[in-house]
PDB file of C-alpha atoms in Angstrom:
ATOM      1  CA  VAL A   2      27.797 -25.973  -6.344  1.00  0.00           C
ATOM      2  CA  CYS A   3      25.930 -22.928  -5.090  1.00  0.00           C
ATOM      3  CA  VAL A   4      27.125 -21.924  -1.637  1.00  0.00           C
ATOM      4  CA  LEU A   5      24.556 -20.312   0.725  1.00  0.00           C
ATOM      5  CA  PRO A   6      25.389 -19.134   4.207  1.00  0.00           C
ATOM      6  CA  THR A   7      24.030 -22.351   5.882  1.00  0.00           C
ATOM      7  CA  HIS A   8      23.515 -24.634   2.965  1.00  0.00           C
ATOM      8  CA  LEU A   9      25.278 -26.134  -0.250  1.00  0.00           C
ATOM      9  CA  VAL A  10      23.145 -26.660  -3.141  1.00  0.00           C
ATOM     10  CA  SER A  11      24.142 -28.677  -6.210  1.00  0.00           C
ATOM     11  CA  ALA A  12      24.401 -26.668  -9.471  1.00  0.00           C
ATOM     12  CA  GLY A  13      21.534 -28.665 -10.961  1.00  0.00           C
ATOM     13  CA  ALA A  14      19.201 -28.271  -7.991  1.00  0.00           C
ATOM     14  CA  TRP A  15      20.029 -24.485  -7.889  1.00  0.00           C
ATOM     15  CA  ALA A  16      19.222 -24.173 -11.586  1.00  0.00           C
ATOM     16  CA  LYS A  17      15.821 -25.806 -10.995  1.00  0.00           C
ATOM     17  CA  LEU A  18      15.064 -23.621  -7.909  1.00  0.00           C
ATOM     18  CA  ARG A  19      16.102 -20.511  -9.732  1.00  0.00           C
ATOM     19  CA  GLU A  20      13.728 -21.580 -12.757  1.00  0.00           C
ATOM     20  CA  ARG A  21      10.900 -22.184 -10.321  1.00  0.00           C
ATOM     21  CA  VAL A  22      11.352 -18.623  -8.820  1.00  0.00           C
ATOM     22  CA  GLU A  23      11.538 -16.866 -12.141  1.00  0.00           C
ATOM     23  CA  SER A  24       8.348 -18.937 -13.325  1.00  0.00           C
ATOM     24  CA  SER A  25       6.523 -18.010 -10.250  1.00  0.00           C
ATOM     25  CA  LEU A  26       7.276 -14.426 -10.583  1.00  0.00           C
ATOM     26  CA  ALA A  27       6.485 -14.379 -14.230  1.00  0.00           C
ATOM     27  CA  SER A  28       3.199 -16.045 -13.565  1.00  0.00           C
ATOM     28  CA  PHE A  29       2.247 -13.549 -10.819  1.00  0.00           C
ATOM     29  CA  HIS A  30       3.252 -10.500 -12.857  1.00  0.00           C
ATOM     30  CA  GLY A  31       1.195 -11.799 -15.765  1.00  0.00           C
ATOM     31  CA  ASP A  32      -1.867 -12.355 -13.668  1.00  0.00           C
ATOM     32  CA  PHE A  33      -1.489  -9.080 -11.633  1.00  0.00           C
ATOM     33  CA  PRO A  34       0.511  -6.564 -13.619  1.00  0.00           C
ATOM     34  CA  LEU A  35      -0.584  -3.678 -11.328  1.00  0.00           C
ATOM     35  CA  ARG A  36       0.734  -5.159  -8.174  1.00  0.00           C
ATOM     36  CA  ARG A  37       4.292  -4.225  -7.201  1.00  0.00           C
ATOM     37  CA  GLY A  38       5.356  -7.718  -6.349  1.00  0.00           C
ATOM     38  CA  LEU A  39       4.560 -11.260  -4.919  1.00  0.00           C
ATOM     39  CA  PRO A  40       4.412 -11.530  -1.166  1.00  0.00           C
ATOM     40  CA  ARG A  41       7.485 -13.172   0.273  1.00  0.00           C
ATOM     41  CA  GLU A  42       5.403 -15.573   2.248  1.00  0.00           C
ATOM     42  CA  THR A  43       3.512 -16.699  -0.913  1.00  0.00           C
ATOM     43  CA  LEU A  44       6.840 -17.350  -2.652  1.00  0.00           C
ATOM     44  CA  ARG A  45       8.243 -19.226   0.231  1.00  0.00           C
ATOM     45  CA  SER A  46       5.136 -21.460   0.369  1.00  0.00           C
ATOM     46  CA  LEU A  47       5.403 -22.211  -3.314  1.00  0.00           C
ATOM     47  CA  LEU A  48       9.043 -23.211  -2.811  1.00  0.00           C
ATOM     48  CA  GLY A  49       8.157 -25.196   0.206  1.00  0.00           C
ATOM     49  CA  VAL A  50      11.214 -24.167   2.340  1.00  0.00           C
ATOM     50  CA  GLY A  51      11.766 -22.731   5.722  1.00  0.00           C
ATOM     51  CA  TRP A  52      12.321 -19.133   6.308  1.00  0.00           C
ATOM     52  CA  ARG A  53      16.127 -19.320   7.121  1.00  0.00           C
ATOM     53  CA  ILE A  54      17.047 -20.941   3.714  1.00  0.00           C
ATOM     54  CA  PHE A  55      14.291 -19.002   2.009  1.00  0.00           C
ATOM     55  CA  ASP A  56      15.952 -15.682   3.035  1.00  0.00           C
ATOM     56  CA  GLU A  57      19.268 -16.963   1.949  1.00  0.00           C
ATOM     57  CA  ILE A  58      17.866 -17.879  -1.392  1.00  0.00           C
ATOM     58  CA  VAL A  59      16.294 -14.621  -2.130  1.00  0.00           C
ATOM     59  CA  GLU A  60      19.452 -12.804  -1.092  1.00  0.00           C
ATOM     60  CA  ARG A  61      21.539 -14.881  -3.522  1.00  0.00           C
ATOM     61  CA  LEU A  62      18.899 -14.469  -6.341  1.00  0.00           C
ATOM     62  CA  GLU A  63      18.969 -10.788  -5.811  1.00  0.00           C
ATOM     63  CA  VAL A  64      22.768 -10.871  -6.169  1.00  0.00           C
ATOM     64  CA  GLU A  65      22.264 -12.859  -9.420  1.00  0.00           C
ATOM     65  CA  GLY A  66      19.864 -10.227 -10.760  1.00  0.00           C
ATOM     66  CA  VAL A  67      16.798 -12.502 -10.739  1.00  0.00           C
ATOM     67  CA  LEU A  68      14.603 -10.473  -8.336  1.00  0.00           C
ATOM     68  CA  VAL A  69      14.361  -7.375  -6.279  1.00  0.00           C
ATOM     69  CA  THR A  70      13.249  -7.325  -2.713  1.00  0.00           C
ATOM     70  CA  GLU A  71      10.811  -4.430  -1.738  1.00  0.00           C
ATOM     71  CA  GLY A  72       9.767  -4.732   1.831  1.00  0.00           C
ATOM     72  CA  ALA A  73       7.600  -7.866   2.258  1.00  0.00           C
ATOM     73  CA  ARG A  74       7.452  -8.366  -1.466  1.00  0.00           C
ATOM     74  CA  VAL A  75       9.732  -9.476  -4.254  1.00  0.00           C
ATOM     75  CA  ARG A  76       9.464  -8.773  -7.944  1.00  0.00           C
ATOM     76  CA  ALA A  77      11.190  -9.857 -11.101  1.00  0.00           C
ATOM     77  CA  ARG A  78      14.088  -7.365 -11.761  1.00  0.00           C
ATOM     78  CA  GLY A  79      12.382  -6.159 -14.990  1.00  0.00           C
ATOM     79  CA  HIS A  80       9.017  -5.722 -13.686  1.00  0.00           C
ATOM     80  CA  GLU A  81       7.492  -2.280 -13.360  1.00  0.00           C
ATOM     81  CA  VAL A  82       3.891  -1.213 -12.631  1.00  0.00           C
ATOM     82  CA  ARG A  83       2.543   0.548 -15.662  1.00  0.00           C
ATOM     83  CA  PHE A  84      -0.906   1.630 -16.412  1.00  0.00           C
ATOM     84  CA  SER A  85      -2.403   1.439 -19.832  1.00  0.00           C
ATOM     85  CA  PRO A  86      -3.621   4.730 -21.247  1.00  0.00           C
ATOM     86  CA  GLU A  87      -7.104   3.575 -20.355  1.00  0.00           C
ATOM     87  CA  GLN A  88      -6.162   2.731 -16.814  1.00  0.00           C
ATOM     88  CA  GLU A  89      -4.174   5.909 -16.300  1.00  0.00           C
ATOM     89  CA  ARG A  90      -7.224   7.904 -17.315  1.00  0.00           C
ATOM     90  CA  ALA A  91      -9.411   5.857 -14.962  1.00  0.00           C
ATOM     91  CA  ALA A  92      -6.891   6.272 -12.105  1.00  0.00           C
ATOM     92  CA  GLU A  93      -6.798  10.101 -12.634  1.00  0.00           C
ATOM     93  CA  ARG A  94     -10.691  10.259 -12.383  1.00  0.00           C
ATOM     94  CA  ILE A  95     -10.634   8.223  -9.235  1.00  0.00           C
ATOM     95  CA  VAL A  96      -8.028  10.692  -7.789  1.00  0.00           C
ATOM     96  CA  VAL A  97      -9.943  13.773  -8.861  1.00  0.00           C
ATOM     97  CA  ALA A  98     -13.245  12.281  -7.349  1.00  0.00           C
ATOM     98  CA  LEU A  99     -11.615  11.731  -4.098  1.00  0.00           C
ATOM     99  CA  GLY A 100     -10.004  15.154  -4.154  1.00  0.00           C
ATOM    100  CA  ALA A 101     -13.343  16.933  -5.053  1.00  0.00           C
ATOM    101  CA  SER A 102     -14.519  16.274  -1.410  1.00  0.00           C
ATOM    102  CA  PRO A 103     -11.298  15.910   0.359  1.00  0.00           C
ATOM    103  CA  PHE A 104     -12.338  15.324   3.921  1.00  0.00           C
ATOM    104  CA  SER A 105     -15.549  13.478   3.217  1.00  0.00           C
ATOM    105  CA  PRO A 106     -14.648  11.310   0.085  1.00  0.00           C
ATOM    106  CA  PRO A 107     -17.129   9.155  -1.667  1.00  0.00           C
ATOM    107  CA  ALA A 108     -16.707   5.320  -1.365  1.00  0.00           C
ATOM    108  CA  ILE A 109     -15.043   3.765  -4.414  1.00  0.00           C
ATOM    109  CA  GLU A 110     -18.373   2.120  -5.366  1.00  0.00           C
ATOM    110  CA  GLU A 111     -20.002   5.438  -5.655  1.00  0.00           C
ATOM    111  CA  ILE A 112     -17.086   6.646  -7.889  1.00  0.00           C
ATOM    112  CA  VAL A 113     -17.440   3.528 -10.129  1.00  0.00           C
ATOM    113  CA  ARG A 114     -21.120   4.181 -10.551  1.00  0.00           C
ATOM    114  CA  SER A 115     -20.854   7.899 -11.221  1.00  0.00           C
ATOM    115  CA  GLU A 116     -17.674   7.815 -13.316  1.00  0.00           C
ATOM    116  CA  PHE A 117     -17.579   4.475 -15.084  1.00  0.00           C
ATOM    117  CA  GLY A 118     -20.943   2.816 -15.004  1.00  0.00           C
ATOM    118  CA  ASP A 119     -20.368  -0.635 -16.491  1.00  0.00           C
ATOM    119  CA  SER A 120     -17.205   0.255 -18.521  1.00  0.00           C
ATOM    120  CA  LEU A 121     -14.925  -1.114 -15.794  1.00  0.00           C
ATOM    121  CA  GLY A 122     -15.113  -4.367 -13.922  1.00  0.00           C
ATOM    122  CA  GLU A 123     -14.930  -4.690 -10.079  1.00  0.00           C
ATOM    123  CA  ASP A 124     -11.622  -6.684 -10.242  1.00  0.00           C
ATOM    124  CA  GLU A 125     -10.022  -4.084 -12.628  1.00  0.00           C
ATOM    125  CA  VAL A 126     -11.084  -1.264 -10.315  1.00  0.00           C
ATOM    126  CA  GLY A 127      -9.669  -3.039  -7.386  1.00  0.00           C
ATOM    127  CA  GLU A 128      -6.256  -3.529  -9.075  1.00  0.00           C
ATOM    128  CA  ILE A 129      -6.099   0.174 -10.110  1.00  0.00           C
ATOM    129  CA  VAL A 130      -7.009   1.306  -6.543  1.00  0.00           C
ATOM    130  CA  GLY A 131      -4.410  -1.100  -5.155  1.00  0.00           C
ATOM    131  CA  ALA A 132      -1.769   0.373  -7.443  1.00  0.00           C
ATOM    132  CA  LEU A 133      -2.739   3.910  -6.619  1.00  0.00           C
ATOM    133  CA  VAL A 134      -2.309   3.095  -2.891  1.00  0.00           C
ATOM    134  CA  GLU A 135       1.160   1.510  -3.541  1.00  0.00           C
ATOM    135  CA  GLN A 136       2.269   4.583  -5.466  1.00  0.00           C
ATOM    136  CA  GLY A 137       1.122   6.873  -2.840  1.00  0.00           C
ATOM    137  CA  ARG A 138      -1.302   8.875  -5.066  1.00  0.00           C
ATOM    138  CA  ILE A 139      -4.205   7.975  -2.729  1.00  0.00           C
ATOM    139  CA  VAL A 140      -4.237   6.766   0.952  1.00  0.00           C
ATOM    140  CA  ARG A 141      -6.215   3.977   2.445  1.00  0.00           C
ATOM    141  CA  VAL A 142      -7.615   4.971   5.895  1.00  0.00           C
ATOM    142  CA  GLY A 143      -9.037   1.984   7.894  1.00  0.00           C
ATOM    143  CA  LYS A 144     -10.595  -0.713   5.902  1.00  0.00           C
ATOM    144  CA  GLU A 145     -13.000   1.089   3.749  1.00  0.00           C
ATOM    145  CA  LEU A 146     -11.974   4.760   3.381  1.00  0.00           C
ATOM    146  CA  LEU A 147      -9.808   6.196   0.582  1.00  0.00           C
ATOM    147  CA  PHE A 148      -8.370   9.811   0.481  1.00  0.00           C
ATOM    148  CA  ALA A 149      -6.435  11.809  -1.964  1.00  0.00           C
ATOM    149  CA  ARG A 150      -2.778  12.136  -0.798  1.00  0.00           C
ATOM    150  CA  GLU A 151      -3.121  15.903  -0.704  1.00  0.00           C
ATOM    151  CA  ALA A 152      -6.148  15.605   1.524  1.00  0.00           C
ATOM    152  CA  ILE A 153      -4.191  13.497   4.153  1.00  0.00           C
ATOM    153  CA  GLU A 154      -1.351  15.790   3.973  1.00  0.00           C
ATOM    154  CA  GLU A 155      -3.603  18.662   4.805  1.00  0.00           C
ATOM    155  CA  VAL A 156      -5.200  16.758   7.565  1.00  0.00           C
ATOM    156  CA  ARG A 157      -1.709  16.180   9.131  1.00  0.00           C
ATOM    157  CA  ARG A 158      -0.866  19.952   8.875  1.00  0.00           C
ATOM    158  CA  LYS A 159      -4.227  20.952  10.393  1.00  0.00           C
ATOM    159  CA  VAL A 160      -4.019  18.489  13.220  1.00  0.00           C
ATOM    160  CA  THR A 161      -0.427  19.308  14.165  1.00  0.00           C
ATOM    161  CA  GLY A 162      -1.110  22.898  13.924  1.00  0.00           C
ATOM    162  CA  HIS A 163      -3.948  22.753  16.145  1.00  0.00           C
ATOM    163  CA  LEU A 164      -2.045  20.582  18.748  1.00  0.00           C
ATOM    164  CA  ARG A 165       0.824  23.056  18.790  1.00  0.00           C
ATOM    165  CA  GLU A 166      -1.684  25.673  19.932  1.00  0.00           C
ATOM    166  CA  ASN A 167      -3.855  23.473  22.023  1.00  0.00           C
ATOM    167  CA  PRO A 168      -3.237  20.715  24.429  1.00  0.00           C
ATOM    168  CA  SER A 169      -5.452  18.071  22.759  1.00  0.00           C
ATOM    169  CA  ILE A 170      -7.847  17.320  19.970  1.00  0.00           C
ATOM    170  CA  ASP A 171     -10.836  14.960  20.061  1.00  0.00           C
ATOM    171  CA  VAL A 172     -13.304  13.494  17.434  1.00  0.00           C
ATOM    172  CA  GLY A 173     -15.629  16.509  17.748  1.00  0.00           C
ATOM    173  CA  VAL A 174     -12.953  19.098  17.396  1.00  0.00           C
ATOM    174  CA  LEU A 175     -11.524  17.325  14.353  1.00  0.00           C
ATOM    175  CA  ARG A 176     -14.979  16.954  12.808  1.00  0.00           C
ATOM    176  CA  ASP A 177     -15.343  20.814  13.001  1.00  0.00           C
ATOM    177  CA  LEU A 178     -11.868  21.513  12.034  1.00  0.00           C
ATOM    178  CA  LEU A 179     -12.302  19.609   8.866  1.00  0.00           C
ATOM    179  CA  SER A 180     -15.972  20.399   8.185  1.00  0.00           C
ATOM    180  CA  THR A 181     -16.732  16.648   7.983  1.00  0.00           C
ATOM    181  CA  THR A 182     -18.653  14.087   9.983  1.00  0.00           C
ATOM    182  CA  ARG A 183     -17.895  11.517  12.793  1.00  0.00           C
ATOM    183  CA  LYS A 184     -17.816   8.824  10.102  1.00  0.00           C
ATOM    184  CA  TYR A 185     -14.650  10.183   8.651  1.00  0.00           C
ATOM    185  CA  ALA A 186     -13.189  11.830  11.896  1.00  0.00           C
ATOM    186  CA  VAL A 187     -12.935   8.637  13.838  1.00  0.00           C
ATOM    187  CA  PRO A 188     -10.965   6.657  11.237  1.00  0.00           C
ATOM    188  CA  ILE A 189      -8.754   9.723  10.410  1.00  0.00           C
ATOM    189  CA  LEU A 190      -7.700  10.022  14.128  1.00  0.00           C
ATOM    190  CA  GLU A 191      -7.058   6.225  14.319  1.00  0.00           C
ATOM    191  CA  TYR A 192      -4.867   6.618  11.082  1.00  0.00           C
ATOM    192  CA  LEU A 193      -2.971   9.453  12.615  1.00  0.00           C
ATOM    193  CA  ASP A 194      -2.570   7.265  15.814  1.00  0.00           C
ATOM    194  CA  GLN A 195      -0.981   4.498  13.777  1.00  0.00           C
ATOM    195  CA  ALA A 196       1.280   6.942  11.858  1.00  0.00           C
ATOM    196  CA  GLU A 197       2.288   8.212  15.401  1.00  0.00           C
ATOM    197  CA  VAL A 198       1.366  11.760  14.299  1.00  0.00           C
ATOM    198  CA  THR A 199      -1.131  11.707  17.283  1.00  0.00           C
ATOM    199  CA  ARG A 200      -1.108   9.669  20.475  1.00  0.00           C
ATOM    200  CA  ARG A 201      -4.272   8.597  22.112  1.00  0.00           C
ATOM    201  CA  VAL A 202      -4.943   9.269  25.781  1.00  0.00           C
ATOM    202  CA  GLY A 203      -8.280   8.106  26.777  1.00  0.00           C
ATOM    203  CA  ASP A 204     -10.775   9.973  24.446  1.00  0.00           C
ATOM    204  CA  ILE A 205      -8.382  12.712  23.345  1.00  0.00           C
ATOM    205  CA  ARG A 206      -5.100  12.845  21.312  1.00  0.00           C
ATOM    206  CA  VAL A 207      -1.934  14.838  21.835  1.00  0.00           C
ATOM    207  CA  LEU A 208       0.999  15.167  19.620  1.00  0.00           C
ATOM    208  CA  GLY A 209       2.761  12.009  18.704  1.00  0.00           C
ATOM    209  CA  PRO A 210       6.380  11.322  18.241  1.00  0.00           C
ATOM    210  CA  LYS A 211       6.217  11.532  14.559  1.00  0.00           C
ATOM    211  CA  ALA A 212       4.325  14.866  14.230  1.00  0.00           C
ATOM    212  CA  ALA A 213       5.929  17.026  11.533  1.00  0.00           C
ATOM    213  CA  GLY A 214       8.556  19.367  12.695  1.00  0.00           C
TER     214      GLY A 214
END
């Protein structure tokens, strides 16, 4: 018998449940090798159980070495995201292209057209971009924009530096500070608001609680 905090599960039922989880994770990793893990909600739905027992199942399977929990995702213990040599070269070209115009980066579609032509499919590019975001090598700002990590770090330094010498910042000031356009300045400020680096007060921003020290 497998003893969970609020349930008793027979040995046979537990073995089948464990097999289903292992099979689900193996299938997901096979289909999406560049994704860190399977969303917990997806796995719960596949098992058809409520959240309370699902959390107990995941906790027990993690103790048994079947899976690893990473935030809102779970992965098989042996799974690691690894780019193939070709994918790593493509990933590096994406990062370099974004960094070449750090505060006015091109859309990923433009990078694909200029860097890859028809050599990479849309789905593969999407998986590479998703992996780069999860690895922290690039940063997604809003729904559509991608920035090199170093560019966002520089934005944070510039904005916090400005706000330590001035009471506030707005879209126009940030636009001039970064030598960019409103198209980029607006979502950058919204991103900084969400990160609590800045705090919105009407049409201006002031230092947020998580501004760098």
